[in-house]
Amino acid sequence: MEHPIKCFSSHPPLEEVSSRQRCPKAKELENIEALVRSVEETPDPVPTTIQGTIPAWINGSFLRNGPGKFEFGKDSYTHWFDGMALMHRFHICEGNVTYSSRFLRSDSYVSNSEKNRIVVSEFGTIAMPDPCKNIFQRFFSRFQVPKATDNASVNFVKYKGDYYVSTETNYMRRVDPQSLETKEKVDWSKYIAVNSATAHPHYDREGATYNMGNSYGKSGFFYNIIRVPPPEEKAAVEDSADLTGASVICSIPASEPRKPSYYHSFVMSENYIVFIEQPIKLDLLKFMLYTILGKSFHKVMTWEPQYDTIFHLVNRHTGQVSEVQYRAAPMFTLHQINAFEDNGLLVMDMCCGDDGDVIGDFTLENLRRGSGEEMDKFYNSMCRNLPRRYVLPLTVDGQTPLDQNLVTLSNYKATAKKTKPQEVYMTHEELYDDELLQYGGLEFPQINYDQHNGRAYRYFYSCGFGHVFGDSLLKMDVHTKELKVWRYPGLYPSEPVFVALPGATEEDDGVILSVIITPREEKSTFLLVLDAKTFTELGRAEVPVNVPYGTHGVFNRMG
């Protein structure tokens, strides 16, 4: 393992320095084109070669999702997010591991395959008109609003005990978590009045699932909190999707009706949900015209730091929105780490950056840049995400004094001040020491979710980003801000997923699972198993096929 170098510098106060400027500039980065190339699926499980030991108590399937096919015929996708969803399954039983993968048979995948060209538009790629049509038909096809894609390549999620793969449109696909068979397409709008849903729901301890979705119409643009109830004890035996009982428990109007915010996830504690309205804006006029303009969806998103970040506080049980508006300086966040309540305060930890242009940057052209100067220039221009803590006071009313720090507990350095009636302005605490900067910041945070989601916690796990994709695994102690690190040159880990030891009594009793890929060698991917407490390697399962870099995953104990 590479040991980090402690870095101390006489730089200006942190609030004056962007997250990008705080991290060292990269030099001589290697080409990673092999991580974003098309691969073949492996539908029948193949054995892996075990090095070290895979603990015998791990019984289940590690399920992963992500883009895996980037061309159809002579057509190629423009953006990494556009690649066709490839589902992966590492089945772990009694110390042995098998690997399988299948492309999601989405309508997008099937249509593209039948025509052998891209016929469905994706996040960064506009489908071109059918060349077999005459010139008038092709012209008028420009004015047709395209259907949202069902290429659900972001995550595995669970509703009422069933697994689905999801992205950020109104479509999900139910899947069999053992065979990876694609089942029916599910349209959220058939159940509740939303036009989309995130790929990062939260789960409560009673088995209900919460998510966020948009709706828009004559009355404006709204961010909606969705609740899907737990599975019923006498659930129907039919093999079909079941979202009955789904409801919108709260609708939050956009603060800028013509420029709603993009969001990827949200915050949930035991009693509250917080929606973060950040200054990555969607231009609705452009959105309606983007096919006519020949622009892809990511072109209608802009970073507009003239707007504050607004935190909307909602009671999870009643759906009541707080009349107090909590504000902070403009920032960008994709993934939250955890949130919990402490003596009248809501503590929210998340990965944040100071520049929201990052999403549009992940074009395949950028990701396939050459080694050295070309790749360095791209990486050094990107935002760095670093862990921050915001603390939100829950009891603010007419008697609350102005301009006094309402975060009175000594263990929190974040501040929150009432600046006017029903408005609180917050500053954050940096949840790291300088050591983290040597790893390029972090993303893809995970915790011991089953035991500590929405509750006080001490540890989280993530990828360090010393390259465009994660090139290290990190364990952070949020009490001391100390790091444990797994890092080797040329190895690129996926999001770390925590699996608890059965009967565990301590928060970090268990293992970390991560899929490790290298562009340096063919068919050299492996599933890594780390001891979560010591962050030392226990074993690896080497896969005899090529695997592309993915997005998110889950551990299915029933697998």
PDB file of N, CA, C and O in Angstrom, residues 160 230-238 242:
ATOM      1  N   LYS A 160     -40.718  -3.266  -1.740  1.00  0.00           N
ATOM      2  CA  LYS A 160     -41.572  -4.369  -1.292  1.00  0.00           C
ATOM      3  C   LYS A 160     -40.910  -5.733  -1.484  1.00  0.00           C
ATOM      4  O   LYS A 160     -41.555  -6.712  -1.857  1.00  0.00           O
ATOM      5  N   PRO A 230     -44.031  -1.039   3.250  1.00  0.00           N
ATOM      6  CA  PRO A 230     -43.351  -2.337   3.341  1.00  0.00           C
ATOM      7  C   PRO A 230     -44.171  -3.421   2.657  1.00  0.00           C
ATOM      8  O   PRO A 230     -45.376  -3.256   2.421  1.00  0.00           O
ATOM      9  N   PRO A 231     -43.544  -4.559   2.323  1.00  0.00           N
ATOM     10  CA  PRO A 231     -44.319  -5.668   1.762  1.00  0.00           C
ATOM     11  C   PRO A 231     -45.328  -6.174   2.785  1.00  0.00           C
ATOM     12  O   PRO A 231     -45.055  -6.170   3.991  1.00  0.00           O
ATOM     13  N   GLU A 232     -46.493  -6.571   2.303  1.00  0.00           N
ATOM     14  CA  GLU A 232     -47.509  -7.099   3.211  1.00  0.00           C
ATOM     15  C   GLU A 232     -47.164  -8.529   3.597  1.00  0.00           C
ATOM     16  O   GLU A 232     -46.524  -9.261   2.846  1.00  0.00           O
ATOM     17  N   GLU A 233     -47.595  -8.931   4.795  1.00  0.00           N
ATOM     18  CA  GLU A 233     -47.290 -10.282   5.273  1.00  0.00           C
ATOM     19  C   GLU A 233     -47.845 -11.337   4.330  1.00  0.00           C
ATOM     20  O   GLU A 233     -47.210 -12.348   4.063  1.00  0.00           O
ATOM     21  N   LYS A 234     -49.054 -11.111   3.837  1.00  0.00           N
ATOM     22  CA  LYS A 234     -49.666 -12.067   2.916  1.00  0.00           C
ATOM     23  C   LYS A 234     -49.615 -11.492   1.503  1.00  0.00           C
ATOM     24  O   LYS A 234     -50.636 -11.266   0.870  1.00  0.00           O
ATOM     25  N   ALA A 235     -48.392 -11.234   1.059  1.00  0.00           N
ATOM     26  CA  ALA A 235     -48.212 -10.622  -0.258  1.00  0.00           C
ATOM     27  C   ALA A 235     -48.662 -11.588  -1.350  1.00  0.00           C
ATOM     28  O   ALA A 235     -48.642 -12.801  -1.190  1.00  0.00           O
ATOM     29  N   ALA A 236     -49.090 -11.012  -2.450  1.00  0.00           N
ATOM     30  CA  ALA A 236     -49.544 -11.826  -3.582  1.00  0.00           C
ATOM     31  C   ALA A 236     -48.395 -12.704  -4.082  1.00  0.00           C
ATOM     32  O   ALA A 236     -47.232 -12.306  -4.052  1.00  0.00           O
ATOM     33  N   VAL A 237     -48.738 -13.883  -4.521  1.00  0.00           N
ATOM     34  CA  VAL A 237     -47.726 -14.829  -4.970  1.00  0.00           C
ATOM     35  C   VAL A 237     -47.386 -14.624  -6.449  1.00  0.00           C
ATOM     36  O   VAL A 237     -46.480 -15.250  -6.974  1.00  0.00           O
ATOM     37  N   GLU A 238     -48.118 -13.749  -7.141  1.00  0.00           N
ATOM     38  CA  GLU A 238     -47.826 -13.518  -8.546  1.00  0.00           C
ATOM     39  C   GLU A 238     -46.424 -12.930  -8.717  1.00  0.00           C
ATOM     40  O   GLU A 238     -45.984 -12.125  -7.902  1.00  0.00           O
ATOM     41  N   ASP A 242     -44.996  -4.759  -7.760  1.00  0.00           N
ATOM     42  CA  ASP A 242     -46.046  -4.309  -6.845  1.00  0.00           C
ATOM     43  C   ASP A 242     -45.603  -3.017  -6.169  1.00  0.00           C
ATOM     44  O   ASP A 242     -44.779  -3.029  -5.264  1.00  0.00           O
TER      45      ASP A 242
END
